[in-house]
Amino acid sequence: MSKETFDKLGAAAIASSVRAGDASPSDMVRASFERAREIGAGPDGLNIYLHSDEAASLEEAEAIKSRAGNAADAGVLAGVPVAIKDNIASLGLPTTCGSRILAGYVSPFEATAIARLRAQGALIVAKTNMDEFAMGSSTENSAYGPTRNPLDVRCVPGGSSGGSAAAVAAGIVPLALGSETGGSVRQPAAFCGVVGVKPTYGRVSRYGLVAFASSLDQIGVLGRTVDDAALGLETIAGYDKFDSTSSDEDVPIYRLSALGKSGSNARGPAAEAIRIGHSPIPPAPPPGATTLEGVVIGKPKEYFPDSLDASIRDLCEHSLDRFRSMGATIRDISLPRSPLAIPVYYILAPAEASSNLARFDGVRYGLRVDPGKGLKAMYEATRSQGFGPEVTRRVLLGTYVLSAGYYDAYYKKAQAVRTLIADDFRSVFTSGVNAIFTPTTPTPAFPVGAISDPYEMYLNDIFTVTANLAGVPAISVPIGRVRRLPVGGQIITAHFDEYTMFRLAYALEAALGTEAHQ
Amino acid sequence: MAVTREDVLHIAELARLGVDDARADALTKELSAILAHMEVLSQVDTSTVPATTGIGIDGTPLRPDVSVPPLMARTLDSFAPAMRDGFFLVPRLATHEDSGESGA
């Protein structure tokens, strides 16, 4: 494998190559860092990475060399360089959440998702830039400066997992972890022309994910291809005793490639169904990669408003035509409470954040600013100097909606409307619809500095945030370009039906081929 | 429901965030503008709708109520701002700290 091809290789191909002895884990680490230098991933360039240590990564690669050469225990990610969003706790590299308040903080423990990647032979090469504490949609809110979109450096990469999406889009790593609270994996994936998946709430352990809004947060995966995203999610999913909200639902194998059937009409053999757990799943035969007979895809009118960018609408219609040509039925549906999702989200998420971020007070870890005037003054000075403007705004907003006199009008009301939004999805999925297709974002990537109004920025999440509120899985897949910028199509399925979500994503990716990146 | 400057200063104190005068004025406008978009929720009839209190399908499973030592690769004093004898050190919690007397 030459270094010229590294930036185009998928995770599975890299791992196969390492397991076969054609390349070593060290070769892969070197290729990743060379690509990072070539593309200018550092703070003077695209500002994708916040922390990396090439020497330590090479040492780690050498350490797993003998294991990687043994096909039996090399792991499905043998020698694959992976980048991690900087709000996921890692041993060795700092975890700063893109915030001054955690500058230099190195976690004493590691997130379950990272431990599972390492167990499969992955090498963690970097922590990526992000909006501070995942609050943002452009990665401009990082205390360490904005990340630039590798496809057009004048534009943002999306956010808050903008560094992870940019790392994958730039060919530095084939796979990266991000996190979602309202669309922070799917939106940057769409802006950067890569695949981004948010699993069902509970599908992936949140242990080690620094909490923003605990009823919404999920770790997600970004990959160059659907197969990479499937491989990544399969690796990190499953019950974890360290996260009481993680589910013990069985985790199917999502990859068609693992079945040796990357082509058409893949069926789900019983052996495919189980990675952990005991009961055979999935309950329904999976759709094949090119045959979608019997599959019903819902097209919700609320996600195709008259104001939608005409070029994005056209690309979505083209994707729906592709689904039709593979045998799927497209059904017009309604998710009537979706227009309420942004107000609901921007009450509930800041409310939870105001509680979760109370722990950053200068006592146990991170920044301490002590003006010498007692404990309260230390709290205020630390938090005021440690948090940036958007985090401050959201903590105050959350404190307000939870305060006496406003709790019922805002927080309790938003919780009830959240129930209605989740009911909308339940109704659709129990009416014979297998999946929902929408644009991922209302626009392609916008220029750095173009949006200064906070609420206008919040509207970037308008098509993604409902899946977080309802807790259902969703994936963004590249479906073409508008004005040379990537556009994503979103596939949403019912709780724990990532299986169908991936099958449709594979099918769309295969049907669009190179059109998805043109 | 417009947010007043006094509201901002009150919630800033609750949130332990120091906010200077200029920032308080800006936040008053920003929070009022954001909350104006939330007013749409007041028009939704939720009188018979239960609040979402958990998002898991079958609720959150319980684990045995047993304390487990944290799995830490490094000790607390490797990252705490100040420690002594296994305790976190904080500035003095003075009952009259607002009078300007120094803690520490």
mmCIF file of C-alpha atoms in Angstrom, chain A residues 89-407:
data_model
loop_
_atom_site.group_PDB
_atom_site.id
_atom_site.type_symbol
_atom_site.label_atom_id
_atom_site.label_comp_id
_atom_site.label_asym_id
_atom_site.label_seq_id
_atom_site.Cartn_x
_atom_site.Cartn_y
_atom_site.Cartn_z
ATOM 1 C CA ALA A 89 -12.141 10.859 27.595
ATOM 2 C CA SER A 90 -8.911 9.263 26.464
ATOM 3 C CA LEU A 91 -5.819 8.041 28.241
ATOM 4 C CA GLY A 92 -2.632 9.613 26.990
ATOM 5 C CA LEU A 93 -4.002 12.625 25.111
ATOM 6 C CA PRO A 94 -5.770 15.590 26.753
ATOM 7 C CA THR A 95 -9.556 15.953 26.847
ATOM 8 C CA THR A 96 -10.386 19.652 26.765
ATOM 9 C CA CYS A 97 -13.860 19.781 25.148
ATOM 10 C CA GLY A 98 -12.560 22.722 23.116
ATOM 11 C CA SER A 99 -12.700 24.811 26.297
ATOM 12 C CA ARG A 100 -10.223 26.930 28.214
ATOM 13 C CA ILE A 101 -11.687 25.576 31.451
ATOM 14 C CA LEU A 102 -10.215 22.137 30.694
ATOM 15 C CA ALA A 103 -6.962 23.303 29.101
ATOM 16 C CA GLY A 104 -4.335 20.600 29.574
ATOM 17 C CA TYR A 105 -6.681 18.204 31.386
ATOM 18 C CA VAL A 106 -5.774 14.546 30.824
ATOM 19 C CA SER A 107 -8.453 12.088 31.868
ATOM 20 C CA PRO A 108 -7.540 9.408 34.411
ATOM 21 C CA PHE A 109 -9.859 6.955 32.675
ATOM 22 C CA GLU A 110 -10.910 6.102 29.151
ATOM 23 C CA ALA A 111 -14.313 6.096 27.468
ATOM 24 C CA THR A 112 -15.791 2.665 26.799
ATOM 25 C CA ALA A 113 -16.130 3.515 23.101
ATOM 26 C CA ILE A 114 -12.388 4.178 22.846
ATOM 27 C CA ALA A 115 -11.517 1.068 24.853
ATOM 28 C CA ARG A 116 -13.608 -0.987 22.412
ATOM 29 C CA LEU A 117 -11.858 0.565 19.410
ATOM 30 C CA ARG A 118 -8.470 -0.221 20.913
ATOM 31 C CA ALA A 119 -9.571 -3.781 21.693
ATOM 32 C CA GLN A 120 -10.142 -4.236 17.968
ATOM 33 C CA GLY A 121 -6.677 -2.974 17.086
ATOM 34 C CA ALA A 122 -7.467 0.700 16.353
ATOM 35 C CA LEU A 123 -4.811 3.333 17.039
ATOM 36 C CA ILE A 124 -5.973 6.651 18.501
ATOM 37 C CA VAL A 125 -3.897 9.263 16.676
ATOM 38 C CA ALA A 126 -5.550 12.538 17.634
ATOM 39 C CA LYS A 127 -8.212 14.446 19.510
ATOM 40 C CA THR A 128 -10.173 16.720 17.222
ATOM 41 C CA ASN A 129 -11.388 20.285 17.443
ATOM 42 C CA MET A 130 -14.993 20.984 18.356
ATOM 43 C CA ASP A 131 -17.392 23.681 19.471
ATOM 44 C CA GLU A 132 -16.810 24.266 23.175
ATOM 45 C CA PHE A 133 -18.622 21.537 25.138
ATOM 46 C CA ALA A 134 -20.320 20.553 21.846
ATOM 47 C CA MET A 135 -22.383 23.738 21.821
ATOM 48 C CA GLY A 136 -22.428 24.916 18.242
ATOM 49 C CA SER A 137 -22.979 23.998 14.620
ATOM 50 C CA SER A 138 -19.819 25.300 12.988
ATOM 51 C CA THR A 139 -16.793 24.527 15.237
ATOM 52 C CA GLU A 140 -16.320 28.303 15.432
ATOM 53 C CA ASN A 141 -17.063 28.195 19.174
ATOM 54 C CA SER A 142 -13.837 26.363 20.026
ATOM 55 C CA ALA A 143 -11.583 28.206 22.465
ATOM 56 C CA TYR A 144 -8.748 27.070 20.205
ATOM 57 C CA GLY A 145 -9.985 28.712 17.014
ATOM 58 C CA PRO A 146 -12.271 27.515 14.237
ATOM 59 C CA THR A 147 -11.705 24.442 12.083
ATOM 60 C CA ARG A 148 -11.878 24.976 8.327
ATOM 61 C CA ASN A 149 -13.701 22.762 5.860
ATOM 62 C CA PRO A 150 -11.107 20.776 3.843
ATOM 63 C CA LEU A 151 -13.351 20.972 0.770
ATOM 64 C CA ASP A 152 -13.480 24.768 0.877
ATOM 65 C CA VAL A 153 -11.335 26.463 3.474
ATOM 66 C CA ARG A 154 -13.502 29.585 3.382
ATOM 67 C CA CYS A 155 -16.317 27.554 4.905
ATOM 68 C CA VAL A 156 -17.022 25.933 8.250
ATOM 69 C CA PRO A 157 -16.952 22.129 8.537
ATOM 70 C CA GLY A 158 -20.168 22.143 10.553
ATOM 71 C CA GLY A 159 -20.286 21.230 14.189
ATOM 72 C CA SER A 160 -19.950 20.489 16.844
ATOM 73 C CA SER A 161 -17.914 17.459 15.654
ATOM 74 C CA GLY A 162 -16.318 19.590 12.919
ATOM 75 C CA GLY A 163 -12.758 18.437 13.589
ATOM 76 C CA SER A 164 -13.701 14.763 13.330
ATOM 77 C CA ALA A 165 -15.647 15.308 10.086
ATOM 78 C CA ALA A 166 -12.792 17.347 8.620
ATOM 79 C CA ALA A 167 -10.214 14.692 9.605
ATOM 80 C CA VAL A 168 -12.167 12.042 7.699
ATOM 81 C CA ALA A 169 -12.913 14.322 4.726
ATOM 82 C CA ALA A 170 -9.241 15.306 4.468
ATOM 83 C CA GLY A 171 -8.147 11.667 4.332
ATOM 84 C CA ILE A 172 -6.167 11.821 7.572
ATOM 85 C CA VAL A 173 -8.158 8.995 9.144
ATOM 86 C CA PRO A 174 -10.791 6.710 7.654
ATOM 87 C CA LEU A 175 -12.810 6.742 10.838
ATOM 88 C CA ALA A 176 -13.504 9.168 13.671
ATOM 89 C CA LEU A 177 -15.727 9.397 16.703
ATOM 90 C CA GLY A 178 -17.957 12.401 17.277
ATOM 91 C CA SER A 179 -20.842 13.082 19.571
ATOM 92 C CA GLU A 180 -24.422 14.199 19.032
ATOM 93 C CA THR A 181 -26.856 16.143 21.110
ATOM 94 C CA GLY A 182 -28.845 17.786 18.299
ATOM 95 C CA GLY A 183 -27.128 16.738 15.057
ATOM 96 C CA SER A 184 -23.448 17.298 15.795
ATOM 97 C CA VAL A 185 -22.283 14.249 13.841
ATOM 98 C CA ARG A 186 -24.729 14.284 10.919
ATOM 99 C CA GLN A 187 -24.547 18.013 10.178
ATOM 100 C CA PRO A 188 -20.729 18.174 9.899
ATOM 101 C CA ALA A 189 -20.776 14.888 7.968
ATOM 102 C CA ALA A 190 -23.138 16.527 5.460
ATOM 103 C CA PHE A 191 -21.005 19.690 5.264
ATOM 104 C CA CYS A 192 -17.799 17.707 4.702
ATOM 105 C CA GLY A 193 -19.136 15.047 2.317
ATOM 106 C CA VAL A 194 -18.661 12.050 4.608
ATOM 107 C CA VAL A 195 -20.950 9.561 6.324
ATOM 108 C CA GLY A 196 -22.100 10.311 9.874
ATOM 109 C CA VAL A 197 -24.251 8.124 12.085
ATOM 110 C CA LYS A 198 -26.077 8.807 15.326
ATOM 111 C CA PRO A 199 -27.189 5.585 16.978
ATOM 112 C CA THR A 200 -30.330 4.970 18.992
ATOM 113 C CA TYR A 201 -30.133 6.533 22.458
ATOM 114 C CA GLY A 202 -28.622 3.770 24.600
ATOM 115 C CA ARG A 203 -27.009 1.881 21.706
ATOM 116 C CA VAL A 204 -23.512 3.168 22.579
ATOM 117 C CA SER A 205 -22.174 3.713 26.077
ATOM 118 C CA ARG A 206 -21.811 7.332 27.134
ATOM 119 C CA TYR A 207 -19.213 6.386 29.738
ATOM 120 C CA GLY A 208 -16.362 8.826 29.214
ATOM 121 C CA LEU A 209 -18.366 11.224 27.039
ATOM 122 C CA VAL A 210 -18.272 14.554 28.852
ATOM 123 C CA ALA A 211 -21.919 15.278 29.599
ATOM 124 C CA PHE A 212 -23.689 18.159 27.847
ATOM 125 C CA ALA A 213 -27.370 17.134 27.850
ATOM 126 C CA SER A 214 -27.554 13.609 29.201
ATOM 127 C CA SER A 215 -30.998 12.682 27.850
ATOM 128 C CA LEU A 216 -29.832 13.553 24.324
ATOM 129 C CA ASP A 217 -26.077 12.867 24.172
ATOM 130 C CA GLN A 218 -24.788 9.948 22.106
ATOM 131 C CA ILE A 219 -21.393 9.052 20.692
ATOM 132 C CA GLY A 220 -21.533 8.701 16.915
ATOM 133 C CA VAL A 221 -19.255 7.627 14.084
ATOM 134 C CA LEU A 222 -17.922 9.424 11.020
ATOM 135 C CA GLY A 223 -16.479 7.459 8.106
ATOM 136 C CA ARG A 224 -15.550 7.840 4.487
ATOM 137 C CA THR A 225 -18.094 5.230 3.475
ATOM 138 C CA VAL A 226 -21.204 3.579 4.860
ATOM 139 C CA ASP A 227 -19.132 0.442 5.407
ATOM 140 C CA ASP A 228 -16.655 2.351 7.586
ATOM 141 C CA ALA A 229 -19.467 3.894 9.615
ATOM 142 C CA ALA A 230 -21.086 0.475 10.037
ATOM 143 C CA LEU A 231 -17.795 -1.060 11.122
ATOM 144 C CA GLY A 232 -17.179 1.737 13.603
ATOM 145 C CA LEU A 233 -20.626 1.586 15.152
ATOM 146 C CA GLU A 234 -20.579 -2.189 15.332
ATOM 147 C CA THR A 235 -17.319 -1.976 17.259
ATOM 148 C CA ILE A 236 -18.429 0.511 19.895
ATOM 149 C CA ALA A 237 -22.089 -0.511 20.344
ATOM 150 C CA GLY A 238 -23.516 -2.666 23.086
ATOM 151 C CA TYR A 239 -24.249 -2.777 26.784
ATOM 152 C CA ASP A 240 -21.769 -1.279 29.199
ATOM 153 C CA LYS A 241 -22.057 -1.704 32.931
ATOM 154 C CA PHE A 242 -20.533 1.749 33.397
ATOM 155 C CA ASP A 243 -23.491 3.477 31.703
ATOM 156 C CA SER A 244 -26.880 2.709 33.209
ATOM 157 C CA THR A 245 -28.602 4.179 30.141
ATOM 158 C CA SER A 246 -26.821 1.808 27.763
ATOM 159 C CA SER A 247 -29.092 -0.848 26.345
ATOM 160 C CA ASP A 248 -28.646 -4.599 26.477
ATOM 161 C CA GLU A 249 -30.387 -4.985 23.104
ATOM 162 C CA ASP A 250 -28.436 -7.306 20.815
ATOM 163 C CA VAL A 251 -26.060 -5.662 18.347
ATOM 164 C CA PRO A 252 -26.349 -7.037 14.832
ATOM 165 C CA ILE A 253 -23.464 -7.015 12.392
ATOM 166 C CA TYR A 254 -24.249 -3.998 10.271
ATOM 167 C CA ARG A 255 -21.617 -4.475 7.569
ATOM 168 C CA LEU A 256 -22.470 -6.066 4.282
ATOM 169 C CA SER A 257 -18.729 -6.453 3.741
ATOM 170 C CA ALA A 258 -18.475 -8.702 6.779
ATOM 171 C CA LEU A 259 -20.859 -11.087 5.081
ATOM 172 C CA GLY A 260 -18.807 -11.141 1.910
ATOM 173 C CA LYS A 261 -21.811 -9.664 0.143
ATOM 174 C CA SER A 262 -21.097 -6.109 -0.682
ATOM 175 C CA GLY A 263 -23.258 -6.530 -3.757
ATOM 176 C CA SER A 264 -26.928 -7.245 -4.130
ATOM 177 C CA ASN A 265 -29.507 -9.214 -2.221
ATOM 178 C CA ALA A 266 -27.604 -9.792 0.969
ATOM 179 C CA ARG A 267 -29.759 -11.833 3.335
ATOM 180 C CA GLY A 268 -29.366 -11.991 7.039
ATOM 181 C CA PRO A 269 -28.132 -15.423 8.092
ATOM 182 C CA ALA A 270 -28.760 -16.348 11.693
ATOM 183 C CA ALA A 271 -25.067 -16.128 12.435
ATOM 184 C CA GLU A 272 -25.101 -12.548 11.288
ATOM 185 C CA ALA A 273 -27.627 -11.566 13.835
ATOM 186 C CA ILE A 274 -25.663 -11.874 17.001
ATOM 187 C CA ARG A 275 -22.526 -10.263 18.227
ATOM 188 C CA ILE A 276 -23.547 -10.102 21.823
ATOM 189 C CA GLY A 277 -26.702 -11.192 23.560
ATOM 190 C CA HIS A 278 -28.699 -14.362 23.110
ATOM 191 C CA SER A 279 -31.780 -13.913 20.975
ATOM 192 C CA PRO A 280 -31.705 -14.119 17.204
ATOM 193 C CA ILE A 281 -32.304 -10.822 15.445
ATOM 194 C CA PRO A 282 -33.261 -9.034 13.243
ATOM 195 C CA PRO A 283 -36.943 -9.914 13.098
ATOM 196 C CA ALA A 284 -37.446 -8.973 9.470
ATOM 197 C CA PRO A 285 -35.428 -10.005 6.426
ATOM 198 C CA PRO A 286 -32.986 -7.227 5.587
ATOM 199 C CA PRO A 287 -33.281 -5.380 2.320
ATOM 200 C CA GLY A 288 -30.467 -6.120 -0.109
ATOM 201 C CA ALA A 289 -27.975 -3.581 -1.337
ATOM 202 C CA THR A 290 -29.740 -3.048 -4.623
ATOM 203 C CA THR A 291 -33.158 -4.575 -4.073
ATOM 204 C CA LEU A 292 -35.542 -2.715 -1.842
ATOM 205 C CA GLU A 293 -38.772 -4.504 -2.746
ATOM 206 C CA GLY A 294 -41.267 -4.154 0.062
ATOM 207 C CA VAL A 295 -39.428 -1.307 1.779
ATOM 208 C CA VAL A 296 -41.548 1.775 2.499
ATOM 209 C CA ILE A 297 -39.694 5.080 2.826
ATOM 210 C CA GLY A 298 -41.523 8.068 4.286
ATOM 211 C CA LYS A 299 -41.009 11.566 2.898
ATOM 212 C CA PRO A 300 -42.124 14.010 5.616
ATOM 213 C CA LYS A 301 -43.552 17.236 4.230
ATOM 214 C CA GLU A 302 -42.229 19.280 7.147
ATOM 215 C CA TYR A 303 -38.648 18.549 6.001
ATOM 216 C CA PHE A 304 -39.286 19.753 2.452
ATOM 217 C CA PRO A 305 -40.675 23.268 3.050
ATOM 218 C CA ASP A 306 -41.138 25.736 0.196
ATOM 219 C CA SER A 307 -38.172 27.666 1.573
ATOM 220 C CA LEU A 308 -35.791 24.711 1.133
ATOM 221 C CA ASP A 309 -32.819 25.401 -1.158
ATOM 222 C CA ALA A 310 -34.050 24.221 -4.580
ATOM 223 C CA SER A 311 -30.782 22.459 -5.371
ATOM 224 C CA ILE A 312 -30.924 20.487 -2.127
ATOM 225 C CA ARG A 313 -34.538 19.571 -2.852
ATOM 226 C CA ASP A 314 -33.516 18.321 -6.319
ATOM 227 C CA LEU A 315 -30.736 16.150 -4.886
ATOM 228 C CA CYS A 316 -33.141 14.653 -2.345
ATOM 229 C CA GLU A 317 -35.702 13.939 -5.066
ATOM 230 C CA HIS A 318 -32.961 12.273 -7.104
ATOM 231 C CA SER A 319 -32.100 10.063 -4.138
ATOM 232 C CA LEU A 320 -35.764 9.187 -3.666
ATOM 233 C CA ASP A 321 -35.922 8.264 -7.374
ATOM 234 C CA ARG A 322 -32.964 5.951 -6.832
ATOM 235 C CA PHE A 323 -34.760 4.289 -3.935
ATOM 236 C CA ARG A 324 -37.841 3.915 -6.153
ATOM 237 C CA SER A 325 -35.811 2.379 -8.948
ATOM 238 C CA MET A 326 -34.568 -0.249 -6.472
ATOM 239 C CA GLY A 327 -38.132 -1.203 -5.652
ATOM 240 C CA ALA A 328 -38.877 0.890 -2.593
ATOM 241 C CA THR A 329 -42.191 2.635 -2.155
ATOM 242 C CA ILE A 330 -42.016 6.337 -1.312
ATOM 243 C CA ARG A 331 -44.899 7.499 0.866
ATOM 244 C CA ASP A 332 -45.753 11.097 1.731
ATOM 245 C CA ILE A 333 -45.959 11.381 5.499
ATOM 246 C CA SER A 334 -46.209 14.033 8.185
ATOM 247 C CA LEU A 335 -44.279 14.570 11.406
ATOM 248 C CA PRO A 336 -46.489 17.492 12.436
ATOM 249 C CA ARG A 337 -44.677 18.525 15.612
ATOM 250 C CA SER A 338 -41.241 18.750 13.977
ATOM 251 C CA PRO A 339 -41.409 22.557 13.620
ATOM 252 C CA LEU A 340 -41.519 22.691 17.430
ATOM 253 C CA ALA A 341 -38.296 20.743 17.796
ATOM 254 C CA ILE A 342 -35.853 23.672 17.835
ATOM 255 C CA PRO A 343 -37.674 25.530 20.642
ATOM 256 C CA VAL A 344 -37.984 22.277 22.609
ATOM 257 C CA TYR A 345 -34.328 21.385 22.112
ATOM 258 C CA TYR A 346 -33.057 24.835 23.028
ATOM 259 C CA ILE A 347 -34.923 24.676 26.304
ATOM 260 C CA LEU A 348 -34.099 21.111 27.305
ATOM 261 C CA ALA A 349 -30.459 20.969 26.201
ATOM 262 C CA PRO A 350 -29.403 24.212 27.935
ATOM 263 C CA ALA A 351 -31.371 23.170 31.035
ATOM 264 C CA GLU A 352 -29.458 19.898 31.247
ATOM 265 C CA ALA A 353 -26.213 21.671 30.393
ATOM 266 C CA SER A 354 -26.648 24.201 33.179
ATOM 267 C CA SER A 355 -26.721 21.288 35.609
ATOM 268 C CA ASN A 356 -24.003 19.158 33.974
ATOM 269 C CA LEU A 357 -21.548 22.019 33.629
ATOM 270 C CA ALA A 358 -21.894 23.004 37.280
ATOM 271 C CA ARG A 359 -19.043 20.569 37.948
ATOM 272 C CA PHE A 360 -16.557 22.899 36.245
ATOM 273 C CA ASP A 361 -15.931 25.124 39.226
ATOM 274 C CA GLY A 362 -12.181 25.111 39.731
ATOM 275 C CA VAL A 363 -12.256 22.628 42.615
ATOM 276 C CA ARG A 364 -11.549 19.137 41.330
ATOM 277 C CA TYR A 365 -9.990 19.565 37.895
ATOM 278 C CA GLY A 366 -9.331 22.037 35.144
ATOM 279 C CA LEU A 367 -8.820 25.768 35.399
ATOM 280 C CA ARG A 368 -8.866 27.612 38.733
ATOM 281 C CA VAL A 369 -8.907 31.395 38.850
ATOM 282 C CA ASP A 370 -8.732 32.598 42.439
ATOM 283 C CA PRO A 371 -8.991 36.347 43.002
ATOM 284 C CA GLY A 372 -8.422 35.732 46.730
ATOM 285 C CA LYS A 373 -11.892 36.778 47.843
ATOM 286 C CA GLY A 374 -13.344 33.495 48.997
ATOM 287 C CA LEU A 375 -15.002 30.435 47.476
ATOM 288 C CA LYS A 376 -17.859 32.122 45.631
ATOM 289 C CA ALA A 377 -15.529 34.609 43.978
ATOM 290 C CA MET A 378 -13.299 31.717 42.902
ATOM 291 C CA TYR A 379 -16.278 29.894 41.336
ATOM 292 C CA GLU A 380 -17.359 32.993 39.427
ATOM 293 C CA ALA A 381 -13.909 33.967 38.235
ATOM 294 C CA THR A 382 -13.080 30.416 37.142
ATOM 295 C CA ARG A 383 -16.306 29.888 35.229
ATOM 296 C CA SER A 384 -16.396 33.352 33.680
ATOM 297 C CA GLN A 385 -12.860 33.101 32.392
ATOM 298 C CA GLY A 386 -13.085 29.414 31.560
ATOM 299 C CA PHE A 387 -16.301 29.366 29.525
ATOM 300 C CA GLY A 388 -16.708 31.054 26.144
ATOM 301 C CA PRO A 389 -19.677 33.204 25.052
ATOM 302 C CA GLU A 390 -21.935 30.421 23.702
ATOM 303 C CA VAL A 391 -21.459 28.181 26.747
ATOM 304 C CA THR A 392 -22.166 31.137 29.016
ATOM 305 C CA ARG A 393 -25.293 31.971 27.016
ATOM 306 C CA ARG A 394 -26.609 28.417 27.222
ATOM 307 C CA VAL A 395 -25.816 27.952 30.899
ATOM 308 C CA LEU A 396 -27.726 31.160 31.638
ATOM 309 C CA LEU A 397 -30.597 30.151 29.352
ATOM 310 C CA GLY A 398 -30.787 26.778 31.081
ATOM 311 C CA THR A 399 -30.635 28.331 34.518
ATOM 312 C CA TYR A 400 -33.450 30.710 33.531
ATOM 313 C CA VAL A 401 -35.842 28.015 32.237
ATOM 314 C CA LEU A 402 -35.259 25.953 35.366
ATOM 315 C CA SER A 403 -35.657 28.856 37.795
ATOM 316 C CA ALA A 404 -38.666 29.435 39.999
ATOM 317 C CA GLY A 405 -41.562 30.967 38.068
ATOM 318 C CA TYR A 406 -40.373 29.789 34.641
ATOM 319 C CA TYR A 407 -39.991 26.033 35.131
#
